[in-house]
CSV table of C-alpha atoms in Angstrom, one decimal:
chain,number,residue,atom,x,y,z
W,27,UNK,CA,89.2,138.7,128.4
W,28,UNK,CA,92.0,136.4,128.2
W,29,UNK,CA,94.9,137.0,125.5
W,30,UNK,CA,95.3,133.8,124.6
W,31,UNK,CA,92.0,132.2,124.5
W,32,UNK,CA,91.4,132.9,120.7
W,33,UNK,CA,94.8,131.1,120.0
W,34,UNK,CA,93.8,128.5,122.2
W,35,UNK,CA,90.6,127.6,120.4
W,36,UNK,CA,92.6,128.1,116.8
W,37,UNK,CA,95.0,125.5,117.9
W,38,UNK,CA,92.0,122.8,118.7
W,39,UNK,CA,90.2,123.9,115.5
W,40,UNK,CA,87.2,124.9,117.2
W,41,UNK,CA,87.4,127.9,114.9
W,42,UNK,CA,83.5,129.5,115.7
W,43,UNK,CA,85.1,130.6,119.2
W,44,UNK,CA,88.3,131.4,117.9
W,45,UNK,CA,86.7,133.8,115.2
W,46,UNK,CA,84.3,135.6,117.9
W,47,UNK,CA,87.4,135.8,120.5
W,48,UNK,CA,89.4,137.0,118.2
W,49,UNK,CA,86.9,139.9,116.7
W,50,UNK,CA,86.3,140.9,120.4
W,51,UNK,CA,89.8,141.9,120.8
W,52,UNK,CA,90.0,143.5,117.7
W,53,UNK,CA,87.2,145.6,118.5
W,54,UNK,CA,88.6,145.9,122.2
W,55,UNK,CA,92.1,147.0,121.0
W,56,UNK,CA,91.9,148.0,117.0
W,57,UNK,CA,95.8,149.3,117.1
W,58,UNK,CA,97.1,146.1,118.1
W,59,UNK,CA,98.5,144.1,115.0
W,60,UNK,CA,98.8,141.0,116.5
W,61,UNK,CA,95.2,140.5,116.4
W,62,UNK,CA,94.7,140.8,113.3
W,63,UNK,CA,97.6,138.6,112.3
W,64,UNK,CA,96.0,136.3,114.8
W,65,UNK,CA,92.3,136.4,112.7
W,66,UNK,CA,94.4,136.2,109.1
W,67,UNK,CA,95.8,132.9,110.7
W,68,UNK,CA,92.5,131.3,111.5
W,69,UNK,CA,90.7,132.3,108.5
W,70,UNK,CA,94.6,130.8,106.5
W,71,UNK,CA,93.6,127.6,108.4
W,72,UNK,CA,90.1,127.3,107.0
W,73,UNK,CA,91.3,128.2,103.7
W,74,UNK,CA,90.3,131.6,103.2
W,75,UNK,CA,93.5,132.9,101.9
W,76,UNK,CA,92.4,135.9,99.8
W,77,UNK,CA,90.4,137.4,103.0
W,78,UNK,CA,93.6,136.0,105.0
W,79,UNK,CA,95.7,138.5,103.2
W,80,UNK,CA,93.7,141.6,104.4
W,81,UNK,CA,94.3,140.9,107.7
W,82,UNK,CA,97.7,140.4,107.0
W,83,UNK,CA,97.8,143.6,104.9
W,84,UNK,CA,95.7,145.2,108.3
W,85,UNK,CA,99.0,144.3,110.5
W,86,UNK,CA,101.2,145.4,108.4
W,87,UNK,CA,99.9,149.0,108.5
W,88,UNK,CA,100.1,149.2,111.9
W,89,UNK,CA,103.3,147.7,112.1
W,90,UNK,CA,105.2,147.3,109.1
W,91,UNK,CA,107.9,145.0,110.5
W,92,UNK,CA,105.5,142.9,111.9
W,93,UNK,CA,107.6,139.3,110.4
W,94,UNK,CA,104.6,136.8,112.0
W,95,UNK,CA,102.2,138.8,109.0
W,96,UNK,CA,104.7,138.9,106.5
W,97,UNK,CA,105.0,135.1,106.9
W,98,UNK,CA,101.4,134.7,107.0
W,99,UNK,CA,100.7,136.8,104.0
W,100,UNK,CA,103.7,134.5,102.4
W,101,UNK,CA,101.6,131.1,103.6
W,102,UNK,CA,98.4,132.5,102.3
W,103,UNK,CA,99.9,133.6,98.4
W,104,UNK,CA,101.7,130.2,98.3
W,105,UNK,CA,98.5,128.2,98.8
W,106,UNK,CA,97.0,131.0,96.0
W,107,UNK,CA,99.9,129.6,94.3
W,108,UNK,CA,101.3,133.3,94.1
W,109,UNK,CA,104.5,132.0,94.1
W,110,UNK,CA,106.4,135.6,92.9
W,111,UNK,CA,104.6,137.6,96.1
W,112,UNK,CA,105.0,134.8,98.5
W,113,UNK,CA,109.1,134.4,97.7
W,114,UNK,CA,109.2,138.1,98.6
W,115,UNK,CA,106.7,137.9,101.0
W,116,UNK,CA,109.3,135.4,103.0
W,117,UNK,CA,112.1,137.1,101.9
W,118,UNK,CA,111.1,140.3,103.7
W,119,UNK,CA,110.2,138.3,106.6
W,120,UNK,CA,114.0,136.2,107.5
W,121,UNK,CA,115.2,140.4,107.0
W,122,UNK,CA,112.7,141.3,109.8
W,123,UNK,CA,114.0,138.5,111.9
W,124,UNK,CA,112.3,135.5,111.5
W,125,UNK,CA,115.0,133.5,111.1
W,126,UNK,CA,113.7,129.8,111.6
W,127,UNK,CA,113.8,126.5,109.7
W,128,UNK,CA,110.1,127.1,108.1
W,129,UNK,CA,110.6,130.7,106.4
W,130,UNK,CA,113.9,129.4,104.9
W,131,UNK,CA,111.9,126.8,103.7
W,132,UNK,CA,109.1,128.2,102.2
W,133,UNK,CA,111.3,130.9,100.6
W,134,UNK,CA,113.3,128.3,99.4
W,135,UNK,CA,109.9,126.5,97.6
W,136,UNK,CA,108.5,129.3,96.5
W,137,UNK,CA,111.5,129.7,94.7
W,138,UNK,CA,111.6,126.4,93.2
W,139,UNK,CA,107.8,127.1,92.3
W,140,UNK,CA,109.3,129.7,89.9
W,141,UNK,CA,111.8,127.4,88.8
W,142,UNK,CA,114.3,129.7,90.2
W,143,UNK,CA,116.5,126.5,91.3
W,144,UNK,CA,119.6,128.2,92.1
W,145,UNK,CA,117.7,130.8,94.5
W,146,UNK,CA,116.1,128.4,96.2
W,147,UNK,CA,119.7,126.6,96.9
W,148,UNK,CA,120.9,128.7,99.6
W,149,UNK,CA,116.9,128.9,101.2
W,150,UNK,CA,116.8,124.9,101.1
W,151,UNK,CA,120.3,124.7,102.3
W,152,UNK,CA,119.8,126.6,105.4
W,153,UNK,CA,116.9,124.8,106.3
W,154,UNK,CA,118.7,121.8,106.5
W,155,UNK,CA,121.3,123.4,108.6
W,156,UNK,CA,118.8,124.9,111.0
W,157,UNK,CA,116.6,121.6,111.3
W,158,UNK,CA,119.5,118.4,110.0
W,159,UNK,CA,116.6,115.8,110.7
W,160,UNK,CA,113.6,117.0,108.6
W,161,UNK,CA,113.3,114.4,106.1
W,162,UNK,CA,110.9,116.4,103.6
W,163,UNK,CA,113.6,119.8,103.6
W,164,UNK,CA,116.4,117.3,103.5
W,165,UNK,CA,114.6,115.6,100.3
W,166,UNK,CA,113.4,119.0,98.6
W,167,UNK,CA,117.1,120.1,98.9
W,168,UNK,CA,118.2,116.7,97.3
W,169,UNK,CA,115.8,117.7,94.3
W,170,UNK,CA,117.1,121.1,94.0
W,171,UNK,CA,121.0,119.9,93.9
W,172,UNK,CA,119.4,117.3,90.6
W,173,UNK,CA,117.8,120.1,89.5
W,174,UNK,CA,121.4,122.0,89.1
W,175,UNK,CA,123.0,119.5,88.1
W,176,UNK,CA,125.1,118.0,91.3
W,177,UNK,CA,123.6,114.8,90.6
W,178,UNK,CA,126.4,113.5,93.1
W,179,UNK,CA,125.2,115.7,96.1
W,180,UNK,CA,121.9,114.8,94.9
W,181,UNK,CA,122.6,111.2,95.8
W,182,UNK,CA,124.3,111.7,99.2
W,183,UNK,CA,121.5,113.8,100.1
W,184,UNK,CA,118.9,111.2,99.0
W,185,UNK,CA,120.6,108.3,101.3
W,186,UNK,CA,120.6,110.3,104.2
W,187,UNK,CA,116.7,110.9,103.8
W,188,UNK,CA,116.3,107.5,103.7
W,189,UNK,CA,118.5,106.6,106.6
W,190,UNK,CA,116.2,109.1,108.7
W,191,UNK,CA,113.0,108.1,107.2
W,192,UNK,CA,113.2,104.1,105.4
W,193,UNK,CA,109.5,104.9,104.2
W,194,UNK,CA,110.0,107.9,102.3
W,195,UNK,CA,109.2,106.2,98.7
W,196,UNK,CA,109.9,109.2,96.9
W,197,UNK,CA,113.3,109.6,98.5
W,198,UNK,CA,114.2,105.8,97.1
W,199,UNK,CA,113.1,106.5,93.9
W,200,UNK,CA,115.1,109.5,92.9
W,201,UNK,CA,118.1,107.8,95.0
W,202,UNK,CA,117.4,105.2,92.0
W,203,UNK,CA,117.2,107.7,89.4
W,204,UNK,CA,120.6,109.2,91.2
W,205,UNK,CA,122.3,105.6,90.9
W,206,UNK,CA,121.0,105.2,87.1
W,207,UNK,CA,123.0,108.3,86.5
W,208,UNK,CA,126.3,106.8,87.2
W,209,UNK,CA,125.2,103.1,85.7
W,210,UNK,CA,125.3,101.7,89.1
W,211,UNK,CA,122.0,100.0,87.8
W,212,UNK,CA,122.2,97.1,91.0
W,213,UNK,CA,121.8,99.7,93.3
W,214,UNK,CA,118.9,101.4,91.6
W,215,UNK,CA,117.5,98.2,91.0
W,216,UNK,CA,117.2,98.0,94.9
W,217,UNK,CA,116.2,101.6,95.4
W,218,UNK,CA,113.1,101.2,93.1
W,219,UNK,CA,112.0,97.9,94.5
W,220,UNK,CA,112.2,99.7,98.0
W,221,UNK,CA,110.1,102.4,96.8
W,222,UNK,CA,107.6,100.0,95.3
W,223,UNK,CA,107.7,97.9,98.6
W,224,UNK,CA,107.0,100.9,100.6
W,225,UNK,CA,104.0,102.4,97.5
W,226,UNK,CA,103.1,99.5,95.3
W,227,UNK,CA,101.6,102.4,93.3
W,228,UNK,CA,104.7,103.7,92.3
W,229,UNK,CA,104.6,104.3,89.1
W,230,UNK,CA,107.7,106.3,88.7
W,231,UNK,CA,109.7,103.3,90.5
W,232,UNK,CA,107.8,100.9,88.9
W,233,UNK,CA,108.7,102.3,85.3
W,234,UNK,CA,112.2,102.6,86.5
W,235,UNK,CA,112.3,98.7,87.6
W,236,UNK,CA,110.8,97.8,84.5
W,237,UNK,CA,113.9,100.1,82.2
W,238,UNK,CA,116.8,98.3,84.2
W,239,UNK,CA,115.1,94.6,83.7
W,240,UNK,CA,114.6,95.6,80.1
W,241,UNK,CA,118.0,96.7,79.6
W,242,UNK,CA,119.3,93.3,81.2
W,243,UNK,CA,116.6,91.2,78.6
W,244,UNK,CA,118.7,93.3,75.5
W,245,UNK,CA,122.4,92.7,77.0
C-alpha cells in the first residue's frame, strides 16, 4: 500500500477513498500518529470537527509533540469557535516547531476571537513578517493596530493592503475610517467610493460616504 495515496485522494476531495486508505493504514500500523492526524484532517475537511479532535487527541497519545495534530486540533476548535482551546492549541504547536506563517496566524485570530488584541499583536505581526504579501494577514494586523489604538499604523498598514490587492473593499473602507480619524475627509471620501466601486453593497462604505457628504451639506 502506498503512503501517500490517502493524502493524495484528500487533496482532490475524493474523500470515500481517502477515508478507506487511510483506515487501512491505521489498521496496518495502529502506533503510527501520523495516520491518525492524517484521518482527523479529512474528516476537519468535511466538517466533522468534534470527531476530528479524537483523532487528533489519538496522535497526540502516541506522540505528544506531534505539532501537525496540535495544529489540527487548533483548526478543528476554531471552526467549533473554541477560541480559548484553539489559542493554546496553536500556541503549543509554534513551541513544538511549527513555526510558519499560518500557526502565527491562527494564534494570532484566535486571540482576537477572545478580544485579547494585544496578544494577538505579536501573532499577527509575525505573520506578516514570515509571509509580507498576504493581503488578508496584512489587513487582520491593520485591524488589530485600530483595535489598540495606533490608528496611524492602522492606516499605513491599510494602504499597503491595497497597493497589493486594489480589490480588497474591506481594506478601503477601514483605510477611510483611518483617514476620517485625522479629518483628512477628501481622502476618505475616495477610500469609501473605492470600496463601493469594488462592493456596491457596501454598507459600511456606503454609510461612511453618506456622513462625509452630510457633513459638507451642514458646513
Amino acid at each position: 500500500m502506498e503512503p501517500s495515496k490517502g493524502l493524495e485522494y484528500l487533496k482532490k476531495g475524493k474523500f470515500e477513498e481517502a477515508a478507506k486508505n487511510l483506515e487501512a493504514m491505521i489498521e496496518a500500523d495502529p502506533q503510527n500518529p501520523v495516520h491518525y492526524i492524517n484521518f482527523g484532517n479529512l474528516l476537519s475537511a468535511v466538517h466533522e470537527h468534534e470527531k476530528a479532535i479524537l483523532f487528533f487527541d489519538k496522535a497526540l497519545s502516541l506522540d505528544e509533540n506531534a505539532a501537525a495534530a496540535l495544529y489540527g486540533a487548533g483548526i478543528a476548535c476554531y471552526r467549533l469557535e473554541q477560541f480559548s482551546k484553539a489559542a493554546k492549541l496553536f500556541q503549543e504547536a509554534i513551541k513544538g516547531g511549527l513555526r510558519d506563517a499560518d500557526s502565527y496566524f491562527m494564534a494570532g485570530m484566535s486571540l482576537v476571537s477572545l478580544g485579547e488584541n494585544r496578544l494577538a499583536f505579536p501573532y499577527l505581526l509575525r505573520t506578516t513578517e514570515l509571509n509580507e504579501k498576504d493581503d488578508e494577514a496584512l489587513f487582520q494586523f491593520g485591524l488589530c493596530q485600530g483595535r489598540m489604538g495606533d490608528v496611524k499604523a492602522a492606516l499605513n498598514t491599510f494602504m499597503k493592503v491595497t497597493e497589493f490587492n486594489q480589490n480588497h473593499a474591506d481594506a478601503w473602507y477601514n483605510l477611510g475610517v483611518s483617514y476620517r480619524f485625522f479629518d483628512q475627509d477628501n481622502d476618505a471620501l475616495e477610500a469609501f467610493e473605492k470600496a463601493l466601486t469594488i462592493q456596491p453593497q457596501h454598507y459600511l462604505a456606503g454609510n461612511g460616504k453618506r456622513n462625509i457628504e452630510n457633513k459638507g451639506k451642514n458646513e
